[in-house]
PDB file of C-alpha atoms in Angstrom:
ATOM      1  CA  UNK A 288     105.119  79.606  77.327  1.00 43.00           C
ATOM      2  CA  UNK A 289     103.111  82.135  75.319  1.00 47.00           C
ATOM      3  CA  UNK A 290      99.826  80.340  75.857  1.00 46.00           C
ATOM      4  CA  UNK A 291     100.487  80.010  79.593  1.00 47.00           C
ATOM      5  CA  UNK A 292     101.111  83.743  79.906  1.00 46.00           C
ATOM      6  CA  UNK A 293      98.008  84.527  77.891  1.00 49.00           C
ATOM      7  CA  UNK A 294      95.935  82.398  80.209  1.00 49.00           C
ATOM      8  CA  UNK A 295      97.448  84.132  83.232  1.00 47.00           C
ATOM      9  CA  UNK A 296      96.482  87.535  81.817  1.00 50.00           C
ATOM     10  CA  UNK A 297      92.862  86.420  81.591  1.00 52.00           C
ATOM     11  CA  UNK A 298      92.760  85.124  85.159  1.00 55.00           C
ATOM     12  CA  UNK A 299      90.846  87.539  87.431  1.00 56.00           C
ATOM     13  CA  UNK A 300      93.244  89.326  89.734  1.00 54.00           C
ATOM     14  CA  UNK A 301      92.651  89.363  93.506  1.00 59.00           C
ATOM     15  CA  UNK A 302      91.249  92.507  95.054  1.00 54.00           C
ATOM     16  CA  UNK A 303      94.148  95.002  95.382  1.00 55.00           C
ATOM     17  CA  UNK A 304      95.330  96.205  98.772  1.00 53.00           C
ATOM     18  CA  UNK A 305      96.009  99.625  97.213  1.00 57.00           C
ATOM     19  CA  UNK A 306      94.023 101.557  94.656  1.00 70.00           C
ATOM     20  CA  UNK A 307      96.949 101.832  92.281  1.00 76.00           C
ATOM     21  CA  UNK A 308     100.717 101.899  92.731  1.00 81.00           C
ATOM     22  CA  UNK A 309     102.412 105.342  92.904  1.00 80.00           C
ATOM     23  CA  UNK A 310     105.271 105.522  90.385  1.00 83.00           C
ATOM     24  CA  UNK A 311     107.598 108.118  88.909  1.00 86.00           C
ATOM     25  CA  UNK A 312     107.488 107.736  85.132  1.00 90.00           C
ATOM     26  CA  UNK A 313     110.467 108.691  82.997  1.00 93.00           C
ATOM     27  CA  UNK A 314     109.131 110.701  80.049  1.00 94.00           C
ATOM     28  CA  UNK A 315     112.352 112.326  78.833  1.00 95.00           C
ATOM     29  CA  UNK A 316     112.378 112.185  75.037  1.00 95.00           C
ATOM     30  CA  UNK A 317     109.207 110.071  74.905  1.00 96.00           C
ATOM     31  CA  UNK A 318     105.923 110.924  73.264  1.00 97.00           C
ATOM     32  CA  UNK A 319     102.771 111.616  75.258  1.00 97.00           C
ATOM     33  CA  UNK A 320      99.524 111.892  73.344  1.00 98.00           C
ATOM     34  CA  UNK A 321      97.032 114.423  74.685  1.00 98.00           C
ATOM     35  CA  UNK A 322      93.520 113.942  73.319  1.00 97.00           C
ATOM     36  CA  UNK A 323      91.546 117.135  73.874  1.00 97.00           C
ATOM     37  CA  UNK A 324      92.864 120.681  73.962  1.00 96.00           C
ATOM     38  CA  UNK A 325      90.945 122.414  76.721  1.00 96.00           C
ATOM     39  CA  UNK A 326      92.438 124.327  79.674  1.00 95.00           C
ATOM     40  CA  UNK A 327      92.906 121.125  81.763  1.00 94.00           C
ATOM     41  CA  UNK A 328      94.663 119.393  78.892  1.00 96.00           C
ATOM     42  CA  UNK A 329      96.905 122.442  78.499  1.00 96.00           C
ATOM     43  CA  UNK A 330      97.931 122.277  82.159  1.00 94.00           C
ATOM     44  CA  UNK A 331      98.653 118.559  81.915  1.00 94.00           C
ATOM     45  CA  UNK A 332     100.527 118.993  78.635  1.00 96.00           C
ATOM     46  CA  UNK A 333     102.748 121.576  80.328  1.00 94.00           C
ATOM     47  CA  UNK A 334     103.441 119.097  83.132  1.00 92.00           C
ATOM     48  CA  UNK A 335     104.458 116.428  80.609  1.00 95.00           C
ATOM     49  CA  UNK A 336     106.611 118.965  78.798  1.00 94.00           C
ATOM     50  CA  UNK A 337     108.371 119.879  82.047  1.00 91.00           C
ATOM     51  CA  UNK A 338     109.142 116.173  82.509  1.00 92.00           C
ATOM     52  CA  UNK A 339     110.971 116.186  79.166  1.00 94.00           C
ATOM     53  CA  UNK A 340     108.258 114.576  77.048  1.00 96.00           C
ATOM     54  CA  UNK A 341     107.469 115.320  73.440  1.00 96.00           C
ATOM     55  CA  UNK A 342     103.752 116.195  73.501  1.00 97.00           C
ATOM     56  CA  UNK A 343     101.373 115.623  70.611  1.00 97.00           C
ATOM     57  CA  UNK A 344      97.883 117.096  70.957  1.00 98.00           C
ATOM     58  CA  UNK A 345      94.918 115.921  68.912  1.00 98.00           C
ATOM     59  CA  UNK A 346      91.633 117.855  69.075  1.00 97.00           C
ATOM     60  CA  UNK A 347      89.094 119.368  66.681  1.00 97.00           C
ATOM     61  CA  UNK A 348      89.154 122.626  68.627  1.00 96.00           C
ATOM     62  CA  UNK A 349      92.031 124.258  70.520  1.00 96.00           C
ATOM     63  CA  UNK A 350      91.640 126.445  73.607  1.00 96.00           C
ATOM     64  CA  UNK A 351      93.608 129.701  73.950  1.00 96.00           C
ATOM     65  CA  UNK A 352      95.575 128.091  76.804  1.00 96.00           C
ATOM     66  CA  UNK A 353      96.718 125.189  74.616  1.00 96.00           C
ATOM     67  CA  UNK A 354      97.509 127.513  71.712  1.00 96.00           C
ATOM     68  CA  UNK A 355      99.641 129.691  74.003  1.00 96.00           C
ATOM     69  CA  UNK A 356     101.492 126.632  75.337  1.00 96.00           C
ATOM     70  CA  UNK A 357     102.220 125.428  71.810  1.00 95.00           C
ATOM     71  CA  UNK A 358     103.604 128.864  70.907  1.00 95.00           C
ATOM     72  CA  UNK A 359     105.883 128.880  73.955  1.00 93.00           C
ATOM     73  CA  UNK A 360     107.034 125.280  73.614  1.00 92.00           C
ATOM     74  CA  UNK A 361     107.922 125.366  69.938  1.00 89.00           C
ATOM     75  CA  UNK A 362     108.699 121.872  68.663  1.00 89.00           C
ATOM     76  CA  UNK A 363     108.057 120.387  72.110  1.00 93.00           C
ATOM     77  CA  UNK A 364     104.283 120.540  71.598  1.00 96.00           C
ATOM     78  CA  UNK A 365     102.678 119.678  68.262  1.00 96.00           C
ATOM     79  CA  UNK A 366      98.944 120.356  67.895  1.00 96.00           C
ATOM     80  CA  UNK A 367      96.975 118.426  65.267  1.00 97.00           C
ATOM     81  CA  UNK A 368      93.567 120.036  64.721  1.00 97.00           C
ATOM     82  CA  UNK A 369      91.219 117.120  63.946  1.00 97.00           C
ATOM     83  CA  UNK A 370      89.264 114.405  65.702  1.00 96.00           C
ATOM     84  CA  UNK A 371      90.991 111.450  67.356  1.00 97.00           C
ATOM     85  CA  UNK A 372      91.608 108.283  65.330  1.00 97.00           C
ATOM     86  CA  UNK A 373      92.893 104.896  66.591  1.00 97.00           C
ATOM     87  CA  UNK A 374      96.073 105.392  64.541  1.00 97.00           C
ATOM     88  CA  UNK A 375      97.019 108.185  66.966  1.00 97.00           C
ATOM     89  CA  UNK A 376      97.886 105.453  69.466  1.00 97.00           C
ATOM     90  CA  UNK A 377     100.617 103.951  67.272  1.00 96.00           C
ATOM     91  CA  UNK A 378     103.546 105.986  68.681  1.00 96.00           C
ATOM     92  CA  UNK A 379     102.979 107.377  72.216  1.00 97.00           C
ATOM     93  CA  UNK A 380     104.204 105.873  75.462  1.00 97.00           C
ATOM     94  CA  UNK A 381     101.309 107.329  77.430  1.00 97.00           C
ATOM     95  CA  UNK A 382      97.953 108.957  76.689  1.00 97.00           C
ATOM     96  CA  UNK A 383      95.977 111.688  78.422  1.00 97.00           C
ATOM     97  CA  UNK A 384      92.352 112.152  77.411  1.00 97.00           C
ATOM     98  CA  UNK A 385      90.020 114.986  78.406  1.00 95.00           C
ATOM     99  CA  UNK A 386      87.784 115.897  75.488  1.00 96.00           C
ATOM    100  CA  UNK A 387      84.656 116.844  77.412  1.00 93.00           C
ATOM    101  CA  UNK A 388      82.800 114.133  75.472  1.00 94.00           C
ATOM    102  CA  UNK A 389      82.294 111.045  77.658  1.00 94.00           C
ATOM    103  CA  UNK A 390      81.831 108.813  74.627  1.00 95.00           C
ATOM    104  CA  UNK A 391      85.148 109.833  73.047  1.00 95.00           C
ATOM    105  CA  UNK A 392      86.979 109.628  76.377  1.00 95.00           C
ATOM    106  CA  UNK A 393      85.646 106.107  76.913  1.00 95.00           C
ATOM    107  CA  UNK A 394      86.654 105.055  73.396  1.00 96.00           C
ATOM    108  CA  UNK A 395      90.204 106.329  73.855  1.00 97.00           C
ATOM    109  CA  UNK A 396      90.534 104.638  77.260  1.00 96.00           C
ATOM    110  CA  UNK A 397      89.243 101.317  75.906  1.00 96.00           C
ATOM    111  CA  UNK A 398      91.601 101.392  72.928  1.00 97.00           C
ATOM    112  CA  UNK A 399      94.533 102.183  75.249  1.00 97.00           C
ATOM    113  CA  UNK A 400      93.573  99.227  77.429  1.00 95.00           C
ATOM    114  CA  UNK A 401      93.542  96.942  74.420  1.00 96.00           C
ATOM    115  CA  UNK A 402      96.980  98.196  73.356  1.00 95.00           C
ATOM    116  CA  UNK A 403      98.395  98.124  76.895  1.00 95.00           C
ATOM    117  CA  UNK A 404      99.053 101.860  76.857  1.00 96.00           C
ATOM    118  CA  UNK A 405      98.901 103.792  80.116  1.00 95.00           C
ATOM    119  CA  UNK A 406      95.967 106.177  79.914  1.00 96.00           C
ATOM    120  CA  UNK A 407      95.004 109.093  82.157  1.00 94.00           C
ATOM    121  CA  UNK A 408      91.279 109.719  81.746  1.00 93.00           C
ATOM    122  CA  UNK A 409      90.862 113.112  83.370  1.00 89.00           C
ATOM    123  CA  UNK A 410      87.094 113.231  82.906  1.00 82.00           C
ATOM    124  CA  UNK A 411      86.518 109.867  84.593  1.00 82.00           C
ATOM    125  CA  UNK A 412      89.572 108.576  86.449  1.00 80.00           C
ATOM    126  CA  UNK A 413      88.004 105.131  86.882  1.00 81.00           C
ATOM    127  CA  UNK A 414      88.166 104.564  83.117  1.00 87.00           C
ATOM    128  CA  UNK A 415      91.897 105.173  82.916  1.00 89.00           C
ATOM    129  CA  UNK A 416      94.824 102.979  83.908  1.00 91.00           C
ATOM    130  CA  UNK A 417      96.856 105.856  85.401  1.00 91.00           C
ATOM    131  CA  UNK A 418      96.296 109.071  87.363  1.00 87.00           C
ATOM    132  CA  UNK A 419      98.297 112.284  87.644  1.00 86.00           C
ATOM    133  CA  UNK A 420      98.726 113.065  91.356  1.00 85.00           C
ATOM    134  CA  UNK A 421      98.650 116.470  92.980  1.00 82.00           C
ATOM    135  CA  UNK A 422     102.208 117.737  93.289  1.00 80.00           C
ATOM    136  CA  UNK A 423     104.033 120.092  95.581  1.00 79.00           C
ATOM    137  CA  UNK A 424     107.723 120.896  95.993  1.00 77.00           C
ATOM    138  CA  UNK A 425     110.070 121.708  98.869  1.00 73.00           C
ATOM    139  CA  UNK A 426     113.369 123.399  98.005  1.00 71.00           C
ATOM    140  CA  UNK A 427     116.594 122.118  99.577  1.00 69.00           C
ATOM    141  CA  UNK A 428     120.231 122.975  98.785  1.00 67.00           C
ATOM    142  CA  UNK A 429     120.603 119.522  97.213  1.00 64.00           C
ATOM    143  CA  UNK A 430     117.624 120.085  94.899  1.00 68.00           C
ATOM    144  CA  UNK A 431     113.853 120.000  94.956  1.00 73.00           C
ATOM    145  CA  UNK A 432     111.951 117.355  96.872  1.00 77.00           C
ATOM    146  CA  UNK A 433     108.794 116.605  94.928  1.00 79.00           C
ATOM    147  CA  UNK A 434     105.790 115.303  96.828  1.00 81.00           C
ATOM    148  CA  UNK A 435     102.969 113.552  94.978  1.00 82.00           C
ATOM    149  CA  UNK A 436      99.591 112.942  96.623  1.00 84.00           C
ATOM    150  CA  UNK A 437      96.886 110.709  95.171  1.00 82.00           C
ATOM    151  CA  UNK A 438      93.691 110.194  97.152  1.00 78.00           C
ATOM    152  CA  UNK A 439      91.347 109.543  94.261  1.00 73.00           C
ATOM    153  CA  UNK A 440      89.861 113.008  94.836  1.00 77.00           C
ATOM    154  CA  UNK A 441      91.936 115.705  93.041  1.00 77.00           C
ATOM    155  CA  UNK A 442      90.867 118.584  95.291  1.00 81.00           C
ATOM    156  CA  UNK A 443      91.485 116.570  98.438  1.00 85.00           C
ATOM    157  CA  UNK A 444      94.908 115.564  97.121  1.00 83.00           C
ATOM    158  CA  UNK A 445      95.825 119.220  96.536  1.00 83.00           C
ATOM    159  CA  UNK A 446      94.819 120.133 100.098  1.00 86.00           C
ATOM    160  CA  UNK A 447      96.817 117.249 101.577  1.00 85.00           C
ATOM    161  CA  UNK A 448      99.856 118.162  99.476  1.00 83.00           C
ATOM    162  CA  UNK A 449      99.768 121.752 100.719  1.00 82.00           C
ATOM    163  CA  UNK A 450      99.497 120.522 104.308  1.00 81.00           C
ATOM    164  CA  UNK A 451     102.544 118.264 103.861  1.00 79.00           C
ATOM    165  CA  UNK A 452     104.549 121.131 102.359  1.00 76.00           C
ATOM    166  CA  UNK A 453     103.653 123.412 105.289  1.00 74.00           C
ATOM    167  CA  UNK A 454     104.567 120.682 107.764  1.00 73.00           C
ATOM    168  CA  UNK A 455     107.982 120.198 106.144  1.00 71.00           C
ATOM    169  CA  UNK A 456     108.550 123.952 106.198  1.00 66.00           C
ATOM    170  CA  UNK A 457     108.226 124.049 109.980  1.00 62.00           C
ATOM    171  CA  UNK A 458     109.636 120.594 110.787  1.00 62.00           C
ATOM    172  CA  UNK A 459     112.008 119.855 107.913  1.00 59.00           C
ATOM    173  CA  UNK A 460     113.480 116.559 109.171  1.00 61.00           C
ATOM    174  CA  UNK A 461     114.250 114.054 106.421  1.00 62.00           C
ATOM    175  CA  UNK A 462     115.186 116.522 103.664  1.00 65.00           C
ATOM    176  CA  UNK A 463     118.842 115.510 103.598  1.00 68.00           C
ATOM    177  CA  UNK A 464     120.157 113.994 100.371  1.00 67.00           C
ATOM    178  CA  UNK A 465     121.978 110.658 100.642  1.00 62.00           C
ATOM    179  CA  UNK A 466     123.438 110.389  97.156  1.00 56.00           C
ATOM    180  CA  UNK A 467     126.620 112.307  96.338  1.00 56.00           C
ATOM    181  CA  UNK A 468     126.497 113.229  92.661  1.00 51.00           C
ATOM    182  CA  UNK A 469     128.078 116.681  92.527  1.00 64.00           C
ATOM    183  CA  UNK A 470     129.886 119.312  94.559  1.00 73.00           C
ATOM    184  CA  UNK A 471     128.559 120.099  98.007  1.00 87.00           C
ATOM    185  CA  UNK A 472     127.268 123.379  99.340  1.00 91.00           C
ATOM    186  CA  UNK A 473     127.915 125.746 102.242  1.00 94.00           C
ATOM    187  CA  UNK A 474     125.576 127.902 104.314  1.00 92.00           C
ATOM    188  CA  UNK A 475     126.627 130.285 107.076  1.00 92.00           C
ATOM    189  CA  UNK A 476     123.843 130.721 109.637  1.00 90.00           C
ATOM    190  CA  UNK A 477     123.909 133.450 112.239  1.00 84.00           C
ATOM    191  CA  UNK A 478     122.778 132.535 115.737  1.00 72.00           C
ATOM    192  CA  UNK A 479     123.569 130.457 118.758  1.00 63.00           C
ATOM    193  CA  UNK A 480     122.262 127.141 117.429  1.00 57.00           C
ATOM    194  CA  UNK A 481     119.260 126.944 119.737  1.00 63.00           C
ATOM    195  CA  UNK A 482     116.634 125.076 117.657  1.00 63.00           C
ATOM    196  CA  UNK A 483     113.831 127.102 119.263  1.00 66.00           C
ATOM    197  CA  UNK A 484     115.343 130.338 117.951  1.00 71.00           C
ATOM    198  CA  UNK A 485     116.299 129.323 114.410  1.00 78.00           C
ATOM    199  CA  UNK A 486     114.255 130.564 111.469  1.00 81.00           C
ATOM    200  CA  UNK A 487     112.399 128.115 109.225  1.00 79.00           C
ATOM    201  CA  UNK A 488     114.917 128.697 106.427  1.00 82.00           C
ATOM    202  CA  UNK A 489     117.836 128.026 108.776  1.00 85.00           C
ATOM    203  CA  UNK A 490     116.180 124.838 110.054  1.00 83.00           C
ATOM    204  CA  UNK A 491     115.693 123.596 106.501  1.00 82.00           C
ATOM    205  CA  UNK A 492     119.390 124.048 105.821  1.00 86.00           C
ATOM    206  CA  UNK A 493     120.401 122.339 109.046  1.00 87.00           C
ATOM    207  CA  UNK A 494     118.224 119.318 108.299  1.00 84.00           C
ATOM    208  CA  UNK A 495     119.557 119.115 104.746  1.00 85.00           C
ATOM    209  CA  UNK A 496     123.218 119.243 105.848  1.00 89.00           C
ATOM    210  CA  UNK A 497     125.732 116.409 106.123  1.00 91.00           C
ATOM    211  CA  UNK A 498     128.035 118.444 108.354  1.00 93.00           C
ATOM    212  CA  UNK A 499     127.034 120.882 111.087  1.00 92.00           C
ATOM    213  CA  UNK A 500     129.739 123.213 112.420  1.00 92.00           C
ATOM    214  CA  UNK A 501     128.656 124.944 115.612  1.00 89.00           C
ATOM    215  CA  UNK A 502     130.502 127.593 117.599  1.00 86.00           C
ATOM    216  CA  UNK A 503     130.452 126.369 121.184  1.00 81.00           C
ATOM    217  CA  UNK A 504     128.307 123.488 122.414  1.00 78.00           C
ATOM    218  CA  UNK A 505     125.679 122.224 119.975  1.00 75.00           C
ATOM    219  CA  UNK A 506     122.062 122.311 121.130  1.00 75.00           C
ATOM    220  CA  UNK A 507     121.165 118.792 122.232  1.00 73.00           C
ATOM    221  CA  UNK A 508     117.602 119.045 121.006  1.00 75.00           C
ATOM    222  CA  UNK A 509     118.732 120.092 117.551  1.00 77.00           C
ATOM    223  CA  UNK A 510     121.346 117.338 117.271  1.00 81.00           C
ATOM    224  CA  UNK A 511     118.834 114.723 118.392  1.00 81.00           C
ATOM    225  CA  UNK A 512     116.652 115.549 115.369  1.00 79.00           C
ATOM    226  CA  UNK A 513     119.484 114.916 112.883  1.00 82.00           C
ATOM    227  CA  UNK A 514     120.365 111.656 111.158  1.00 81.00           C
ATOM    228  CA  UNK A 515     122.867 109.539 113.076  1.00 84.00           C
ATOM    229  CA  UNK A 516     125.554 109.901 110.403  1.00 86.00           C
ATOM    230  CA  UNK A 517     125.484 113.712 110.305  1.00 89.00           C
ATOM    231  CA  UNK A 518     128.885 115.007 111.416  1.00 92.00           C
ATOM    232  CA  UNK A 519     128.581 117.586 114.193  1.00 92.00           C
ATOM    233  CA  UNK A 520     131.728 119.659 114.801  1.00 91.00           C
ATOM    234  CA  UNK A 521     131.883 121.951 117.840  1.00 90.00           C
ATOM    235  CA  UNK A 522     134.458 124.722 117.564  1.00 88.00           C
ATOM    236  CA  UNK A 523     135.655 126.836 120.450  1.00 87.00           C
ATOM    237  CA  UNK A 524     134.686 130.521 120.316  1.00 84.00           C
ATOM    238  CA  UNK A 525     137.459 132.482 118.674  1.00 81.00           C
ATOM    239  CA  UNK A 526     138.857 129.519 116.701  1.00 86.00           C
ATOM    240  CA  UNK A 527     141.035 130.730 113.796  1.00 90.00           C
ATOM    241  CA  UNK A 528     138.792 131.605 110.858  1.00 89.00           C
ATOM    242  CA  UNK A 529     141.296 130.159 108.376  1.00 90.00           C
ATOM    243  CA  UNK A 530     141.200 126.789 110.171  1.00 92.00           C
ATOM    244  CA  UNK A 531     137.393 126.724 110.154  1.00 91.00           C
ATOM    245  CA  UNK A 532     137.287 127.740 106.482  1.00 91.00           C
ATOM    246  CA  UNK A 533     139.732 124.952 105.572  1.00 93.00           C
ATOM    247  CA  UNK A 534     137.558 122.475 107.457  1.00 92.00           C
ATOM    248  CA  UNK A 535     134.448 123.637 105.627  1.00 93.00           C
ATOM    249  CA  UNK A 536     136.191 123.607 102.244  1.00 92.00           C
ATOM    250  CA  UNK A 537     137.392 120.041 102.742  1.00 92.00           C
ATOM    251  CA  UNK A 538     133.919 118.779 103.632  1.00 92.00           C
ATOM    252  CA  UNK A 539     132.372 120.608 100.670  1.00 92.00           C
ATOM    253  CA  UNK A 540     135.013 119.199  98.306  1.00 90.00           C
ATOM    254  CA  UNK A 541     133.921 115.724  99.432  1.00 89.00           C
ATOM    255  CA  UNK A 542     130.411 116.513  98.194  1.00 89.00           C
ATOM    256  CA  UNK A 543     128.887 117.315 101.581  1.00 91.00           C
ATOM    257  CA  UNK A 544     126.417 120.009 102.480  1.00 91.00           C
ATOM    258  CA  UNK A 545     127.888 122.098 105.298  1.00 93.00           C
ATOM    259  CA  UNK A 546     126.130 124.486 107.678  1.00 93.00           C
ATOM    260  CA  UNK A 547     128.086 126.654 110.101  1.00 92.00           C
ATOM    261  CA  UNK A 548     126.153 128.253 112.969  1.00 90.00           C
ATOM    262  CA  UNK A 549     128.026 130.985 114.778  1.00 86.00           C
ATOM    263  CA  UNK A 550     127.903 134.565 116.008  1.00 84.00           C
ATOM    264  CA  UNK A 551     127.924 137.320 113.405  1.00 83.00           C
ATOM    265  CA  UNK A 552     131.548 138.279 113.931  1.00 86.00           C
ATOM    266  CA  UNK A 553     132.699 134.659 113.523  1.00 85.00           C
ATOM    267  CA  UNK A 554     130.649 134.245 110.354  1.00 86.00           C
ATOM    268  CA  UNK A 555     132.043 137.441 108.885  1.00 89.00           C
ATOM    269  CA  UNK A 556     135.573 136.152 109.375  1.00 90.00           C
ATOM    270  CA  UNK A 557     134.683 132.750 107.880  1.00 88.00           C
ATOM    271  CA  UNK A 558     132.982 134.422 104.921  1.00 91.00           C
ATOM    272  CA  UNK A 559     136.100 136.482 104.230  1.00 93.00           C
ATOM    273  CA  UNK A 560     138.260 133.353 104.222  1.00 91.00           C
ATOM    274  CA  UNK A 561     135.871 131.469 101.947  1.00 91.00           C
ATOM    275  CA  UNK A 562     135.702 134.449  99.620  1.00 90.00           C
ATOM    276  CA  UNK A 563     139.491 134.561  99.471  1.00 90.00           C
ATOM    277  CA  UNK A 564     139.641 131.000  98.104  1.00 86.00           C
ATOM    278  CA  UNK A 565     136.659 131.466  95.784  1.00 89.00           C
ATOM    279  CA  UNK A 566     134.359 129.048  97.615  1.00 88.00           C
ATOM    280  CA  UNK A 567     130.642 129.799  97.043  1.00 91.00           C
ATOM    281  CA  UNK A 568     128.346 130.014 100.067  1.00 91.00           C
ATOM    282  CA  UNK A 569     125.112 131.558 101.222  1.00 90.00           C
ATOM    283  CA  UNK A 570     124.560 133.615 104.354  1.00 90.00           C
ATOM    284  CA  UNK A 571     121.309 133.113 106.272  1.00 86.00           C
ATOM    285  CA  UNK A 572     120.070 135.079 109.261  1.00 77.00           C
ATOM    286  CA  UNK A 573     119.419 132.263 111.691  1.00 62.00           C
ATOM    287  CA  UNK A 574     117.682 133.707 114.724  1.00 56.00           C
ATOM    288  CA  UNK A 575     114.087 134.826 114.980  1.00 47.00           C
TER     289      UNK A 575
END
């Protein structure tokens, strides 16, 4: 079995349909080796640190940016001031190399390949076995949606990521969470529910919600943009605020995100009822 697998590894692979496979890598509690301590390495080291990694930096010289990161991060970032040696590859799960010296970068990448370690070669992406994509984030009540863009051209990827973020800000369909892991949330949005008149922030909340409570008839265009399993509840104007608050509280207790769209007076009454039972909520001006 071992010899058969070894032979398979040496067999030339067919031309890939994609230039790499986008993945989310779990780095929590795992070591990432950063070879080189310039400003780019400092930015990448901070990214790895934010992902929960333990970062070890090896470089003969350390930039002010890397030194400042090490000071802020404490034990999370350890800087070893010396040249790279092959023994540095004994413990990390992943390696990032950007020394500014093409020869050293190539050596590190080749050693990683031999050891089957994922390597990001920032100076020459073609030498590495992994790339760090451009990232952008869109905030939703259920948490951040992180968008990664990899086009092979870092600057192009950044521009595309910004365009996607702007597009989601104005047309936020698809931001709704499907997994119930914690308590829900409540937003009270002022307005009539006409999708053409809602602010961008209000639209984001509506598209992130599991339950939409609307005073009067819901706007057909708005409802048509929602997922089929979103619950839309139409309440008659003047419905008892306590009844509406109980309805909202029950949906939130089930882990749902709830948005109520109503006139200001109705929202004020609902807010008072929710306050009385200690239910957290946010109030959003909904109309432009």
